[in-house]
Amino acid sequence: MIQNIKCNVKKAIVIIFFGVIMLAICFFFAVCNFRQYVDVPLFNNDVMYYLIKSLMAFSFVFLGFGIANIVKFVVFYRDKLIEFKEDHFVDRSSYTCGGKIQYAEIEEVYVKGEFLCIRLNDADQFLNNQNWLKRLLMRANKKMGYEYITISDQFLDTDLYEIKKILKENISR
């Protein structure tokens, strides 16, 4: 049994559009001398001016990275953001996705808020197999009260409860 959860392309395009607008704003504040365009007394202070420029440069890189990942999801994985196979499933729904996860490794699946949370039997071993950035972001998920592996329906064309149902069926086999 192979099932695929597809990407909601319309939603992704809207997010990409607004992300590009935010990138343009960050680029303007990071690269341009915005003092000549905006007459605000706060910008006359050199410390504040360079602090804002640094913050916008960081935001530009952060947003650019995020938008590039969304474009990657839409272009490369549009028809298979989540792919269910006989003994495992592959999650490509976000940057902090779980990747390939065996059904035998899953302890519990539940929906909390806007996320499908997947609790693993040996979460520490799973974390050790991730790169440093994914590990950092997954630990942040855990600190916010979720599991290391969470799936958001932000770009999915299927409801989280339907995905939970499919996962539970596959786990029980």
Coordinates of C-alpha atoms in Angstrom, one line a residue:
M1 CA 0.0 0.0 0.0
I2 CA 1.5 3.3 -1.1
Q3 CA -0.3 6.5 -0.5
N4 CA 1.0 10.1 -1.0
I5 CA -0.1 13.3 0.7
K6 CA 0.2 16.1 -1.8
C7 CA 1.2 19.8 -1.4
N8 CA -1.5 22.5 -1.4
V9 CA 0.2 24.5 -4.2
K10 CA -2.2 27.5 -3.9
K11 CA -1.4 28.0 -0.2
A12 CA 2.3 27.6 -0.8
I13 CA 2.3 30.2 -3.7
V14 CA 0.5 32.7 -1.5
I15 CA 3.1 32.2 1.3
I16 CA 5.9 32.5 -1.2
F17 CA 4.4 35.7 -2.6
F18 CA 4.2 37.4 0.8
G19 CA 7.6 36.0 1.7
V20 CA 9.2 37.6 -1.3
I21 CA 7.6 41.0 -0.3
M22 CA 9.1 40.6 3.2
L23 CA 12.5 39.7 1.5
A24 CA 12.3 42.9 -0.5
I25 CA 11.6 45.0 2.6
C26 CA 14.5 43.3 4.5
F27 CA 16.8 43.8 1.5
F28 CA 15.9 47.5 1.4
F29 CA 16.7 48.0 5.1
A30 CA 19.8 45.7 5.0
V31 CA 21.5 47.1 1.9
C32 CA 20.2 50.6 1.2
N33 CA 21.0 53.7 3.1
F34 CA 17.4 54.1 4.3
R35 CA 18.2 57.3 6.3
Q36 CA 17.9 59.3 3.1
Y37 CA 14.4 57.8 2.4
V38 CA 12.9 57.8 5.9
D39 CA 13.2 60.8 8.2
V40 CA 12.9 59.3 11.6
P41 CA 15.0 60.7 14.5
L42 CA 15.7 57.1 15.8
F43 CA 17.7 56.4 12.6
N44 CA 20.0 59.3 13.2
N45 CA 21.6 57.3 16.1
D46 CA 24.4 55.3 14.5
V47 CA 24.0 52.4 17.0
M48 CA 20.3 52.0 16.2
Y49 CA 20.9 52.4 12.4
Y50 CA 23.5 49.6 12.3
L51 CA 21.5 47.4 14.7
I52 CA 18.5 47.7 12.4
K53 CA 20.7 47.0 9.3
S54 CA 22.2 43.9 11.0
L55 CA 18.8 42.6 12.1
M56 CA 17.5 43.0 8.6
A57 CA 20.5 41.3 7.1
F58 CA 19.9 38.3 9.4
S59 CA 16.1 38.4 8.6
F60 CA 16.9 38.5 4.9
V61 CA 19.1 35.3 5.2
F62 CA 16.5 33.6 7.4
L63 CA 13.5 34.4 5.2
G64 CA 15.5 33.5 2.1
F65 CA 16.4 30.1 3.5
G66 CA 12.7 29.5 4.5
I67 CA 11.4 30.6 1.1
A68 CA 13.9 28.4 -0.7
N69 CA 12.8 25.4 1.3
I70 CA 9.1 26.1 0.5
V71 CA 10.0 26.4 -3.2
K72 CA 11.8 23.1 -2.9
F73 CA 8.7 21.5 -1.4
V74 CA 6.5 22.8 -4.2
V75 CA 8.9 22.0 -7.1
F76 CA 10.4 18.7 -6.1
Y77 CA 7.9 17.1 -3.7
R78 CA 4.6 18.5 -4.8
D79 CA 2.9 15.1 -5.2
K80 CA 4.6 13.3 -2.2
L81 CA 5.2 15.5 0.8
I82 CA 4.3 12.6 2.9
E83 CA 4.7 9.1 1.4
F84 CA 3.3 6.0 3.1
K85 CA 5.0 2.7 2.3
E86 CA 4.6 -0.9 3.6
D87 CA 7.0 -0.6 6.6
H88 CA 7.8 3.1 6.9
F89 CA 6.7 6.5 5.8
V90 CA 8.7 9.4 4.5
D91 CA 7.9 13.0 5.8
R92 CA 9.1 15.9 3.6
S93 CA 6.5 18.4 4.8
S94 CA 9.0 20.9 6.4
Y95 CA 12.6 21.6 7.0
T96 CA 12.4 19.9 10.4
C97 CA 10.6 16.9 8.9
G98 CA 11.3 13.5 10.2
G99 CA 12.4 12.0 7.0
K100 CA 12.2 8.2 6.8
I101 CA 10.5 6.7 9.9
Q102 CA 9.8 3.1 10.5
Y103 CA 6.3 2.3 11.8
A104 CA 7.9 0.1 14.5
E105 CA 9.8 3.1 15.9
I106 CA 6.5 5.0 16.6
E107 CA 5.2 4.9 20.1
E108 CA 2.2 7.3 19.8
V109 CA 0.6 9.6 17.3
Y110 CA -1.7 12.5 18.4
V111 CA -2.9 15.9 17.2
K112 CA -2.0 18.9 19.4
G113 CA -3.2 22.3 18.2
E114 CA -2.2 22.7 14.6
F115 CA 0.4 19.9 14.6
L116 CA 0.4 16.1 14.3
C117 CA 2.9 14.9 16.9
I118 CA 4.8 11.7 16.6
R119 CA 6.4 10.2 19.7
L120 CA 9.2 7.7 19.1
N121 CA 10.3 4.8 21.1
D122 CA 14.0 5.9 21.0
A123 CA 13.9 9.7 20.3
D124 CA 17.5 10.2 21.4
Q125 CA 18.9 7.8 18.8
F126 CA 16.7 9.5 16.2
L127 CA 18.0 12.9 17.2
N128 CA 21.6 11.8 17.0
N129 CA 21.1 10.8 13.3
Q130 CA 20.0 14.4 12.4
N131 CA 22.2 17.3 11.3
W132 CA 23.0 20.0 13.9
L133 CA 20.4 22.5 12.6
K134 CA 17.6 19.9 12.5
R135 CA 18.5 18.7 15.9
L136 CA 18.4 22.2 17.3
L137 CA 15.0 22.9 15.7
M138 CA 13.6 19.6 16.9
R139 CA 14.7 20.3 20.4
A140 CA 12.9 23.7 20.2
N141 CA 9.8 21.8 19.2
K142 CA 10.1 19.7 22.3
K143 CA 10.7 22.7 24.6
M144 CA 7.5 24.2 23.2
G145 CA 5.5 21.2 24.4
Y146 CA 5.4 19.2 21.2
E147 CA 7.3 16.1 20.1
Y148 CA 10.6 16.1 18.2
I149 CA 8.7 15.1 15.0
T150 CA 5.7 17.3 14.2
I151 CA 3.8 17.6 11.0
S152 CA 1.9 20.8 10.2
D153 CA -0.9 20.9 7.7
Q154 CA 0.4 24.3 6.4
F155 CA 1.3 23.0 3.0
L156 CA -0.7 19.7 3.0
D157 CA -3.9 19.1 1.0
T158 CA -5.1 16.6 3.7
D159 CA -6.4 17.0 7.2
L160 CA -4.1 16.1 10.1
Y161 CA -6.8 13.7 11.5
E162 CA -6.8 11.8 8.2
I163 CA -3.0 11.5 8.3
K164 CA -3.3 10.3 11.9
K165 CA -5.8 7.7 10.9
I166 CA -3.5 6.4 8.1
L167 CA -0.5 6.3 10.5
K168 CA -2.5 4.4 13.2
E169 CA -3.7 1.9 10.6
N170 CA -0.1 1.3 9.4
I171 CA 1.3 1.1 13.0
S172 CA -1.3 -1.5 14.1
R173 CA -0.4 -3.9 11.2

